[in-house]
């Protein structure tokens, strides 16, 4: 079982969103547990503040070290106890991950890495972020969803949890879905169609209507290669770096490009 702990000021938001679809079913089946820890529980003083004005001035607020570090420690202790493994820095330890626009870009490789581990702590920031000393003392990795700024790390936490959990054995209705989707083999997914066979004058490609499995597989691979070449040439370049496309893939890609040229000109 995968164990995830999330440090957040809005545990309800997270719990509610986790109840649907693939994630909801994975929780029900006991494939994953998601615990939450709210820094407000650890706040002290008359106002039980979890944020303060930034030293040096300027707009916004900053997550205070006391309550945030205490919440991260509580989440890490629960994770360590449940997984029977240490949490923190060092090889083999379970990571405490801060979701941050300044982090390393999250991708399918990281999702696979997390899915094959025993668990991790996600820290969802708010305000201008957390006091830097918390990051220095309590965070092992920083992960970003991309070059944009969210108002809170909860949205990023949900995206990471969803991408990871769908990779767990038994999470998807059909295991093949996970093996065939975008990035699984370094390519984008092929186009999908369902009923009706004709819609607004557009027809489902003929090859998909017959039951010839080898031809369907060939067509799908060709489309996956072609659309990756068109939309994400960086993925094709990465494949080339890792030893290149095999002869069949290369000829399927050439075929796709030749067909596209005919369509464009004709
Ligand atoms: N001052 C921060 C900066 O410029 O990098 C932005 C803080 S943002 C308003 C509040 C929180 O949202 C962050 O602490 C982080 O947890 C989360 N967040 C924002 N953008 C993100 C992204 N691209 N990926 C992951 N988390 C993000």
PDB file of C-alpha atoms and ligand atoms in Angstrom:
ATOM      1  CA  UNK A   1       0.000   0.000   0.000  1.00  0.00           C
ATOM      2  CA  UNK A   2       1.223   3.482  -0.887  1.00  0.00           C
ATOM      3  CA  UNK A   3       1.083   6.045   1.936  1.00  0.00           C
ATOM      4  CA  UNK A   4       0.764   9.736   1.182  1.00  0.00           C
ATOM      5  CA  UNK A   5       0.661  12.523   3.756  1.00  0.00           C
ATOM      6  CA  UNK A   6      -0.285  16.055   2.753  1.00  0.00           C
ATOM      7  CA  UNK A   7       0.456  19.150   4.821  1.00  0.00           C
ATOM      8  CA  UNK A   8      -2.227  21.685   3.956  1.00  0.00           C
ATOM      9  CA  UNK A   9      -4.266  24.522   5.424  1.00  0.00           C
ATOM     10  CA  UNK A  10      -7.282  23.103   3.557  1.00  0.00           C
ATOM     11  CA  UNK A  11      -7.562  19.386   4.351  1.00  0.00           C
ATOM     12  CA  UNK A  12     -11.275  19.372   3.502  1.00  0.00           C
ATOM     13  CA  UNK A  13     -10.590  20.599  -0.022  1.00  0.00           C
ATOM     14  CA  UNK A  14      -8.223  17.735  -0.561  1.00  0.00           C
ATOM     15  CA  UNK A  15     -10.383  15.046   1.030  1.00  0.00           C
ATOM     16  CA  UNK A  16     -13.382  16.076  -1.016  1.00  0.00           C
ATOM     17  CA  UNK A  17     -11.501  16.043  -4.325  1.00  0.00           C
ATOM     18  CA  UNK A  18      -9.951  12.638  -3.584  1.00  0.00           C
ATOM     19  CA  UNK A  19     -13.328  10.911  -3.433  1.00  0.00           C
ATOM     20  CA  UNK A  20     -13.983  10.644  -7.163  1.00  0.00           C
ATOM     21  CA  UNK A  21     -13.151   8.297 -10.049  1.00  0.00           C
ATOM     22  CA  UNK A  22      -9.883   6.371 -10.132  1.00  0.00           C
ATOM     23  CA  UNK A  23      -8.614   8.018  -6.935  1.00  0.00           C
ATOM     24  CA  UNK A  24     -11.794   7.346  -4.983  1.00  0.00           C
ATOM     25  CA  UNK A  25     -11.776   3.686  -6.029  1.00  0.00           C
ATOM     26  CA  UNK A  26      -8.072   3.279  -5.191  1.00  0.00           C
ATOM     27  CA  UNK A  27      -8.740   4.638  -1.681  1.00  0.00           C
ATOM     28  CA  UNK A  28     -11.726   2.319  -1.255  1.00  0.00           C
ATOM     29  CA  UNK A  29      -9.701  -0.685  -2.384  1.00  0.00           C
ATOM     30  CA  UNK A  30      -6.936   0.175   0.084  1.00  0.00           C
ATOM     31  CA  UNK A  31      -4.269   0.656  -2.610  1.00  0.00           C
ATOM     32  CA  UNK A  32      -3.343   4.019  -1.122  1.00  0.00           C
ATOM     33  CA  UNK A  33      -3.960   6.043   2.032  1.00  0.00           C
ATOM     34  CA  UNK A  34      -3.904   9.829   2.081  1.00  0.00           C
ATOM     35  CA  UNK A  35      -3.521  11.535   5.449  1.00  0.00           C
ATOM     36  CA  UNK A  36      -3.569  15.274   6.044  1.00  0.00           C
ATOM     37  CA  UNK A  37      -1.910  17.518   8.582  1.00  0.00           C
ATOM     38  CA  UNK A  38      -3.070  21.100   9.126  1.00  0.00           C
ATOM     39  CA  UNK A  39      -0.437  23.607  10.367  1.00  0.00           C
ATOM     40  CA  UNK A  40      -3.231  25.463  12.217  1.00  0.00           C
ATOM     41  CA  UNK A  41      -3.308  22.627  14.739  1.00  0.00           C
ATOM     42  CA  UNK A  42       0.209  23.626  15.758  1.00  0.00           C
ATOM     43  CA  UNK A  43      -0.310  27.389  15.858  1.00  0.00           C
ATOM     44  CA  UNK A  44       0.015  29.239  19.150  1.00  0.00           C
ATOM     45  CA  UNK A  45      -0.518  32.796  20.393  1.00  0.00           C
ATOM     46  CA  UNK A  46      -3.773  34.690  20.741  1.00  0.00           C
ATOM     47  CA  UNK A  47      -4.576  34.568  17.027  1.00  0.00           C
ATOM     48  CA  UNK A  48      -3.178  31.109  16.312  1.00  0.00           C
ATOM     49  CA  UNK A  49      -1.414  32.565  13.268  1.00  0.00           C
ATOM     50  CA  UNK A  50       0.236  30.351  10.659  1.00  0.00           C
ATOM     51  CA  UNK A  51       1.567  33.251   8.580  1.00  0.00           C
ATOM     52  CA  UNK A  52       3.460  36.456   9.188  1.00  0.00           C
ATOM     53  CA  UNK A  53       4.578  39.624   7.414  1.00  0.00           C
ATOM     54  CA  UNK A  54       7.763  39.241   5.355  1.00  0.00           C
ATOM     55  CA  UNK A  55      11.009  40.543   6.828  1.00  0.00           C
ATOM     56  CA  UNK A  56      12.270  43.268   4.493  1.00  0.00           C
ATOM     57  CA  UNK A  57       8.751  44.415   3.687  1.00  0.00           C
ATOM     58  CA  UNK A  58       6.668  43.923   0.582  1.00  0.00           C
ATOM     59  CA  UNK A  59       3.274  42.460  -0.156  1.00  0.00           C
ATOM     60  CA  UNK A  60       1.820  39.146   0.970  1.00  0.00           C
ATOM     61  CA  UNK A  61       2.407  36.869   3.923  1.00  0.00           C
ATOM     62  CA  UNK A  62       4.846  34.042   4.609  1.00  0.00           C
ATOM     63  CA  UNK A  63       4.198  30.632   6.227  1.00  0.00           C
ATOM     64  CA  UNK A  64       5.613  30.742   9.785  1.00  0.00           C
ATOM     65  CA  UNK A  65       8.327  28.213  10.659  1.00  0.00           C
ATOM     66  CA  UNK A  66       6.795  26.933  13.926  1.00  0.00           C
ATOM     67  CA  UNK A  67       3.397  25.600  12.836  1.00  0.00           C
ATOM     68  CA  UNK A  68       4.543  24.485   9.370  1.00  0.00           C
ATOM     69  CA  UNK A  69       7.587  22.564  10.603  1.00  0.00           C
ATOM     70  CA  UNK A  70       5.497  20.938  13.362  1.00  0.00           C
ATOM     71  CA  UNK A  71       2.883  19.827  10.811  1.00  0.00           C
ATOM     72  CA  UNK A  72       5.567  18.447   8.476  1.00  0.00           C
ATOM     73  CA  UNK A  73       7.167  16.573  11.399  1.00  0.00           C
ATOM     74  CA  UNK A  74       3.809  15.086  12.434  1.00  0.00           C
ATOM     75  CA  UNK A  75       3.063  13.977   8.851  1.00  0.00           C
ATOM     76  CA  UNK A  76       6.568  12.513   8.493  1.00  0.00           C
ATOM     77  CA  UNK A  77       6.295  10.606  11.818  1.00  0.00           C
ATOM     78  CA  UNK A  78       2.948   9.082  10.825  1.00  0.00           C
ATOM     79  CA  UNK A  79       4.351   8.094   7.420  1.00  0.00           C
ATOM     80  CA  UNK A  80       7.493   6.569   8.964  1.00  0.00           C
ATOM     81  CA  UNK A  81       5.424   4.600  11.501  1.00  0.00           C
ATOM     82  CA  UNK A  82       3.029   3.293   8.833  1.00  0.00           C
ATOM     83  CA  UNK A  83       5.651   2.420   6.242  1.00  0.00           C
ATOM     84  CA  UNK A  84       8.264   1.156   8.700  1.00  0.00           C
ATOM     85  CA  UNK A  85      10.838   3.263   6.876  1.00  0.00           C
ATOM     86  CA  UNK A  86      12.682   6.492   7.701  1.00  0.00           C
ATOM     87  CA  UNK A  87      11.501   9.785   6.243  1.00  0.00           C
ATOM     88  CA  UNK A  88      13.890  12.558   5.285  1.00  0.00           C
ATOM     89  CA  UNK A  89      17.160  12.970   3.436  1.00  0.00           C
ATOM     90  CA  UNK A  90      19.312  10.037   2.449  1.00  0.00           C
ATOM     91  CA  UNK A  91      19.150   7.012   0.187  1.00  0.00           C
ATOM     92  CA  UNK A  92      16.114   4.807   0.738  1.00  0.00           C
ATOM     93  CA  UNK A  93      14.323   7.329   2.955  1.00  0.00           C
ATOM     94  CA  UNK A  94      10.814   8.512   2.039  1.00  0.00           C
ATOM     95  CA  UNK A  95      10.901  12.098   0.736  1.00  0.00           C
ATOM     96  CA  UNK A  96       9.287  15.249   2.088  1.00  0.00           C
ATOM     97  CA  UNK A  97       8.293  17.101  -1.054  1.00  0.00           C
ATOM     98  CA  UNK A  98       7.431  20.798  -1.271  1.00  0.00           C
ATOM     99  CA  UNK A  99       5.162  21.765  -4.167  1.00  0.00           C
ATOM    100  CA  UNK A 100       6.681  24.932  -5.568  1.00  0.00           C
ATOM    101  CA  UNK A 101       6.820  26.932  -8.782  1.00  0.00           C
ATOM    102  CA  UNK A 102      10.593  26.937  -8.220  1.00  0.00           C
ATOM    103  CA  UNK A 103      10.940  23.163  -8.104  1.00  0.00           C
ATOM    104  CA  UNK A 104      12.041  20.546 -10.625  1.00  0.00           C
ATOM    105  CA  UNK A 105       9.361  19.955 -13.261  1.00  0.00           C
ATOM    106  CA  UNK A 106       7.049  17.058 -12.386  1.00  0.00           C
ATOM    107  CA  UNK A 107       6.727  14.389 -15.080  1.00  0.00           C
ATOM    108  CA  UNK A 108       5.782  10.786 -15.707  1.00  0.00           C
ATOM    109  CA  UNK A 109       9.223   9.546 -14.621  1.00  0.00           C
ATOM    110  CA  UNK A 110       8.760  11.107 -11.171  1.00  0.00           C
ATOM    111  CA  UNK A 111       5.193   9.766 -11.004  1.00  0.00           C
ATOM    112  CA  UNK A 112       6.572   6.259 -11.695  1.00  0.00           C
ATOM    113  CA  UNK A 113       9.294   6.726  -9.076  1.00  0.00           C
ATOM    114  CA  UNK A 114       6.760   7.759  -6.409  1.00  0.00           C
ATOM    115  CA  UNK A 115       4.343   4.975  -7.393  1.00  0.00           C
ATOM    116  CA  UNK A 116       7.047   2.356  -6.880  1.00  0.00           C
ATOM    117  CA  UNK A 117       8.013   3.670  -3.429  1.00  0.00           C
ATOM    118  CA  UNK A 118       6.363   3.169  -0.033  1.00  0.00           C
ATOM    119  CA  UNK A 119       5.165   6.766   0.364  1.00  0.00           C
ATOM    120  CA  UNK A 120       5.956  10.471   0.567  1.00  0.00           C
ATOM    121  CA  UNK A 121       4.934  13.699   2.256  1.00  0.00           C
ATOM    122  CA  UNK A 122       3.580  16.538   0.096  1.00  0.00           C
ATOM    123  CA  UNK A 123       3.689  20.063   1.475  1.00  0.00           C
ATOM    124  CA  UNK A 124       1.170  22.429  -0.111  1.00  0.00           C
ATOM    125  CA  UNK A 125       2.232  26.034   0.420  1.00  0.00           C
ATOM    126  CA  UNK A 126       0.050  29.143   0.502  1.00  0.00           C
ATOM    127  CA  UNK A 127       0.717  32.908   0.605  1.00  0.00           C
ATOM    128  CA  UNK A 128       4.145  33.879  -0.781  1.00  0.00           C
ATOM    129  CA  UNK A 129       5.324  30.427   0.228  1.00  0.00           C
ATOM    130  CA  UNK A 130       6.972  29.100   3.397  1.00  0.00           C
ATOM    131  CA  UNK A 131       9.754  30.614   5.453  1.00  0.00           C
ATOM    132  CA  UNK A 132      12.978  29.541   3.720  1.00  0.00           C
ATOM    133  CA  UNK A 133      14.318  27.956   6.914  1.00  0.00           C
ATOM    134  CA  UNK A 134      11.503  25.399   6.848  1.00  0.00           C
ATOM    135  CA  UNK A 135      12.505  24.433   3.309  1.00  0.00           C
ATOM    136  CA  UNK A 136      16.156  24.156   4.359  1.00  0.00           C
ATOM    137  CA  UNK A 137      15.467  22.010   7.408  1.00  0.00           C
ATOM    138  CA  UNK A 138      12.392  19.948   6.451  1.00  0.00           C
ATOM    139  CA  UNK A 139      12.223  19.554   2.669  1.00  0.00           C
ATOM    140  CA  UNK A 140      14.082  16.936   0.615  1.00  0.00           C
ATOM    141  CA  UNK A 141      12.765  17.818  -2.852  1.00  0.00           C
ATOM    142  CA  UNK A 142      10.867  20.646  -4.536  1.00  0.00           C
ATOM    143  CA  UNK A 143       8.515  19.804  -7.391  1.00  0.00           C
ATOM    144  CA  UNK A 144       6.782  22.154  -9.807  1.00  0.00           C
ATOM    145  CA  UNK A 145       3.808  21.488 -12.052  1.00  0.00           C
ATOM    146  CA  UNK A 146       5.102  24.002 -14.594  1.00  0.00           C
ATOM    147  CA  UNK A 147       6.033  27.590 -15.244  1.00  0.00           C
ATOM    148  CA  UNK A 148       2.972  29.221 -13.756  1.00  0.00           C
ATOM    149  CA  UNK A 149       1.982  30.284 -10.265  1.00  0.00           C
ATOM    150  CA  UNK A 150      -0.904  28.646  -8.434  1.00  0.00           C
ATOM    151  CA  UNK A 151      -2.515  30.269  -5.425  1.00  0.00           C
ATOM    152  CA  UNK A 152      -1.907  27.145  -3.369  1.00  0.00           C
ATOM    153  CA  UNK A 153      -0.088  23.838  -3.457  1.00  0.00           C
ATOM    154  CA  UNK A 154      -3.299  21.806  -2.999  1.00  0.00           C
ATOM    155  CA  UNK A 155      -3.999  21.867  -6.734  1.00  0.00           C
ATOM    156  CA  UNK A 156      -0.489  20.646  -7.433  1.00  0.00           C
ATOM    157  CA  UNK A 157      -0.745  18.006  -4.687  1.00  0.00           C
ATOM    158  CA  UNK A 158      -3.933  16.641  -6.239  1.00  0.00           C
ATOM    159  CA  UNK A 159      -2.346  16.490  -9.681  1.00  0.00           C
ATOM    160  CA  UNK A 160       0.704  14.631  -8.313  1.00  0.00           C
ATOM    161  CA  UNK A 161      -1.442  12.215  -6.278  1.00  0.00           C
ATOM    162  CA  UNK A 162      -3.683  11.486  -9.263  1.00  0.00           C
ATOM    163  CA  UNK A 163      -0.750  10.875 -11.653  1.00  0.00           C
ATOM    164  CA  UNK A 164       0.934   8.572  -9.108  1.00  0.00           C
ATOM    165  CA  UNK A 165      -2.093   6.594  -7.942  1.00  0.00           C
ATOM    166  CA  UNK A 166      -3.273   5.683 -11.452  1.00  0.00           C
ATOM    167  CA  UNK A 167       0.080   3.885 -11.876  1.00  0.00           C
ATOM    168  CA  UNK A 168      -0.511   1.590  -8.890  1.00  0.00           C
ATOM    169  CA  UNK A 169      -1.320  -1.999  -9.869  1.00  0.00           C
ATOM    170  CA  UNK A 170      -5.096  -2.466  -9.639  1.00  0.00           C
ATOM    171  CA  UNK A 171      -5.948   1.262  -9.774  1.00  0.00           C
ATOM    172  CA  UNK A 172      -7.245   1.262 -13.337  1.00  0.00           C
ATOM    173  CA  UNK A 173     -10.100  -0.913 -14.566  1.00  0.00           C
ATOM    174  CA  UNK A 174      -7.854  -2.343 -17.259  1.00  0.00           C
ATOM    175  CA  UNK A 175      -4.105  -2.473 -16.615  1.00  0.00           C
ATOM    176  CA  UNK A 176      -3.432  -1.917 -20.316  1.00  0.00           C
ATOM    177  CA  UNK A 177      -4.748   1.663 -20.064  1.00  0.00           C
ATOM    178  CA  UNK A 178      -1.699   2.703 -18.048  1.00  0.00           C
ATOM    179  CA  UNK A 179       0.702   0.954 -20.383  1.00  0.00           C
ATOM    180  CA  UNK A 180      -0.747   2.537 -23.503  1.00  0.00           C
ATOM    181  CA  UNK A 181      -1.221   6.170 -22.540  1.00  0.00           C
ATOM    182  CA  UNK A 182       0.907   9.222 -23.240  1.00  0.00           C
ATOM    183  CA  UNK A 183       4.537   9.059 -21.982  1.00  0.00           C
ATOM    184  CA  UNK A 184       4.311   5.373 -21.033  1.00  0.00           C
ATOM    185  CA  UNK A 185       6.727   4.541 -23.849  1.00  0.00           C
ATOM    186  CA  UNK A 186       8.113   8.011 -24.398  1.00  0.00           C
ATOM    187  CA  UNK A 187       5.406   8.808 -26.977  1.00  0.00           C
ATOM    188  CA  UNK A 188       2.064  10.594 -26.923  1.00  0.00           C
ATOM    189  CA  UNK A 189      -1.097   8.515 -27.051  1.00  0.00           C
ATOM    190  CA  UNK A 190      -2.852   7.750 -30.351  1.00  0.00           C
ATOM    191  CA  UNK A 191      -6.292   9.235 -31.221  1.00  0.00           C
ATOM    192  CA  UNK A 192      -9.374   7.536 -29.749  1.00  0.00           C
ATOM    193  CA  UNK A 193     -12.885   7.100 -31.210  1.00  0.00           C
ATOM    194  CA  UNK A 194     -16.198   5.684 -30.036  1.00  0.00           C
ATOM    195  CA  UNK A 195     -19.784   5.431 -31.330  1.00  0.00           C
ATOM    196  CA  UNK A 196     -21.350   6.661 -33.553  1.00  0.00           C
ATOM    197  CA  UNK A 197     -19.217   5.640 -36.508  1.00  0.00           C
ATOM    198  CA  UNK A 198     -20.124   8.867 -38.311  1.00  0.00           C
ATOM    199  CA  UNK A 199     -20.619  12.167 -36.485  1.00  0.00           C
ATOM    200  CA  UNK A 200     -21.087  15.575 -38.118  1.00  0.00           C
ATOM    201  CA  UNK A 201     -19.793  14.094 -41.362  1.00  0.00           C
ATOM    202  CA  UNK A 202     -16.591  12.797 -39.730  1.00  0.00           C
ATOM    203  CA  UNK A 203     -15.978   9.057 -39.854  1.00  0.00           C
ATOM    204  CA  UNK A 204     -14.009   6.767 -37.563  1.00  0.00           C
ATOM    205  CA  UNK A 205     -10.919   5.589 -39.508  1.00  0.00           C
ATOM    206  CA  UNK A 206     -11.801   2.450 -41.430  1.00  0.00           C
ATOM    207  CA  UNK A 207      -8.989   0.342 -40.000  1.00  0.00           C
ATOM    208  CA  UNK A 208     -10.485   0.702 -36.482  1.00  0.00           C
ATOM    209  CA  UNK A 209     -13.876  -0.537 -37.646  1.00  0.00           C
ATOM    210  CA  UNK A 210     -12.581  -3.954 -38.688  1.00  0.00           C
ATOM    211  CA  UNK A 211     -11.342  -6.490 -36.179  1.00  0.00           C
ATOM    212  CA  UNK A 212      -7.824  -6.906 -37.598  1.00  0.00           C
ATOM    213  CA  UNK A 213      -5.760  -6.585 -34.425  1.00  0.00           C
ATOM    214  CA  UNK A 214      -2.349  -6.409 -36.106  1.00  0.00           C
ATOM    215  CA  UNK A 215      -3.489  -3.687 -38.491  1.00  0.00           C
ATOM    216  CA  UNK A 216      -5.104  -1.730 -35.662  1.00  0.00           C
ATOM    217  CA  UNK A 217      -1.932  -1.969 -33.570  1.00  0.00           C
ATOM    218  CA  UNK A 218       0.146  -0.828 -36.551  1.00  0.00           C
ATOM    219  CA  UNK A 219      -2.182   2.151 -37.224  1.00  0.00           C
ATOM    220  CA  UNK A 220      -2.133   3.181 -33.560  1.00  0.00           C
ATOM    221  CA  UNK A 221       1.638   3.024 -33.321  1.00  0.00           C
ATOM    222  CA  UNK A 222       1.933   5.072 -36.527  1.00  0.00           C
ATOM    223  CA  UNK A 223      -0.440   7.739 -35.145  1.00  0.00           C
ATOM    224  CA  UNK A 224       1.366   7.836 -31.803  1.00  0.00           C
ATOM    225  CA  UNK A 225       4.707   8.317 -33.545  1.00  0.00           C
ATOM    226  CA  UNK A 226       3.307  10.903 -35.958  1.00  0.00           C
ATOM    227  CA  UNK A 227       1.548  13.007 -33.388  1.00  0.00           C
ATOM    228  CA  UNK A 228       4.566  12.926 -31.075  1.00  0.00           C
ATOM    229  CA  UNK A 229       6.751  14.061 -33.993  1.00  0.00           C
ATOM    230  CA  UNK A 230       4.324  16.916 -34.748  1.00  0.00           C
ATOM    231  CA  UNK A 231       3.506  18.046 -31.211  1.00  0.00           C
ATOM    232  CA  UNK A 232       6.481  17.034 -29.082  1.00  0.00           C
ATOM    233  CA  UNK A 233       9.625  16.747 -31.203  1.00  0.00           C
ATOM    234  CA  UNK A 234      11.591  16.892 -27.920  1.00  0.00           C
ATOM    235  CA  UNK A 235      10.207  13.443 -27.014  1.00  0.00           C
ATOM    236  CA  UNK A 236      11.336  12.015 -30.373  1.00  0.00           C
ATOM    237  CA  UNK A 237      14.773  13.600 -29.849  1.00  0.00           C
ATOM    238  CA  UNK A 238      14.929  12.007 -26.370  1.00  0.00           C
ATOM    239  CA  UNK A 239      14.101   8.617 -27.895  1.00  0.00           C
ATOM    240  CA  UNK A 240      16.815   9.121 -30.515  1.00  0.00           C
ATOM    241  CA  UNK A 241      19.303   9.910 -27.740  1.00  0.00           C
ATOM    242  CA  UNK A 242      18.426   6.678 -25.962  1.00  0.00           C
ATOM    243  CA  UNK A 243      19.323   4.608 -29.012  1.00  0.00           C
ATOM    244  CA  UNK A 244      16.901   5.856 -31.630  1.00  0.00           C
ATOM    245  CA  UNK A 245      13.701   4.552 -33.120  1.00  0.00           C
ATOM    246  CA  UNK A 246      13.782   0.961 -34.305  1.00  0.00           C
ATOM    247  CA  UNK A 247      13.503   0.289 -38.055  1.00  0.00           C
ATOM    248  CA  UNK A 248       9.784  -0.420 -37.936  1.00  0.00           C
ATOM    249  CA  UNK A 249       9.007   2.744 -35.967  1.00  0.00           C
ATOM    250  CA  UNK A 250      11.128   4.810 -38.338  1.00  0.00           C
ATOM    251  CA  UNK A 251       9.287   3.434 -41.365  1.00  0.00           C
ATOM    252  CA  UNK A 252       5.887   3.969 -39.689  1.00  0.00           C
ATOM    253  CA  UNK A 253       6.827   7.570 -38.972  1.00  0.00           C
ATOM    254  CA  UNK A 254       7.947   8.056 -42.598  1.00  0.00           C
ATOM    255  CA  UNK A 255       4.628   6.588 -43.730  1.00  0.00           C
ATOM    256  CA  UNK A 256       2.715   8.968 -41.442  1.00  0.00           C
ATOM    257  CA  UNK A 257       4.607  11.970 -42.785  1.00  0.00           C
ATOM    258  CA  UNK A 258       4.110  10.889 -46.418  1.00  0.00           C
ATOM    259  CA  UNK A 259       0.349  10.452 -45.833  1.00  0.00           C
ATOM    260  CA  UNK A 260       0.198  13.858 -44.176  1.00  0.00           C
ATOM    261  CA  UNK A 261       1.932  15.434 -47.161  1.00  0.00           C
ATOM    262  CA  UNK A 262      -0.626  13.844 -49.512  1.00  0.00           C
ATOM    263  CA  UNK A 263      -3.519  15.112 -47.306  1.00  0.00           C
ATOM    264  CA  UNK A 264      -2.029  18.614 -47.231  1.00  0.00           C
ATOM    265  CA  UNK A 265      -1.616  18.756 -50.998  1.00  0.00           C
ATOM    266  CA  UNK A 266      -4.732  17.078 -51.974  1.00  0.00           C
TER     267      UNK A 266
HETATM  268  N1  LIG B   1       6.024  33.355  -4.149  1.00  0.00           N
HETATM  269  C1  LIG B   1       6.019  32.081  -4.801  1.00  0.00           C
HETATM  270  C2  LIG B   1       6.870  32.140  -6.066  1.00  0.00           C
HETATM  271  O1  LIG B   1       6.839  33.174  -6.728  1.00  0.00           O
HETATM  272  O2  LIG B   1       7.523  31.126  -6.408  1.00  0.00           O
HETATM  273  C3  LIG B   1       4.607  31.660  -5.196  1.00  0.00           C
HETATM  274  C4  LIG B   1       3.775  31.239  -4.042  1.00  0.00           C
HETATM  275  S1  LIG B   1       2.204  30.590  -4.555  1.00  0.00           S
HETATM  276  C5  LIG B   1       1.194  32.024  -4.570  1.00  0.00           C
HETATM  277  C6  LIG B   1       1.597  29.678  -3.192  1.00  0.00           C
HETATM  278  C7  LIG B   1       1.897  28.190  -3.181  1.00  0.00           C
HETATM  279  O3  LIG B   1       1.348  27.576  -4.333  1.00  0.00           O
HETATM  280  C8  LIG B   1       3.357  27.809  -3.190  1.00  0.00           C
HETATM  281  O4  LIG B   1       3.908  27.860  -1.905  1.00  0.00           O
HETATM  282  C9  LIG B   1       3.330  26.409  -3.761  1.00  0.00           C
HETATM  283  O5  LIG B   1       3.106  25.449  -2.740  1.00  0.00           O
HETATM  284  C10 LIG B   1       2.127  26.444  -4.691  1.00  0.00           C
HETATM  285  N2  LIG B   1       2.501  26.571  -6.130  1.00  0.00           N
HETATM  286  C11 LIG B   1       2.415  27.690  -6.876  1.00  0.00           C
HETATM  287  N3  LIG B   1       2.793  27.461  -8.144  1.00  0.00           N
HETATM  288  C12 LIG B   1       3.125  26.155  -8.224  1.00  0.00           C
HETATM  289  C13 LIG B   1       3.596  25.316  -9.258  1.00  0.00           C
HETATM  290  N4  LIG B   1       3.825  25.786 -10.489  1.00  0.00           N
HETATM  291  N5  LIG B   1       3.834  24.021  -8.985  1.00  0.00           N
HETATM  292  C14 LIG B   1       3.624  23.523  -7.738  1.00  0.00           C
HETATM  293  N6  LIG B   1       3.174  24.286  -6.702  1.00  0.00           N
HETATM  294  C15 LIG B   1       2.926  25.585  -6.918  1.00  0.00           C
END
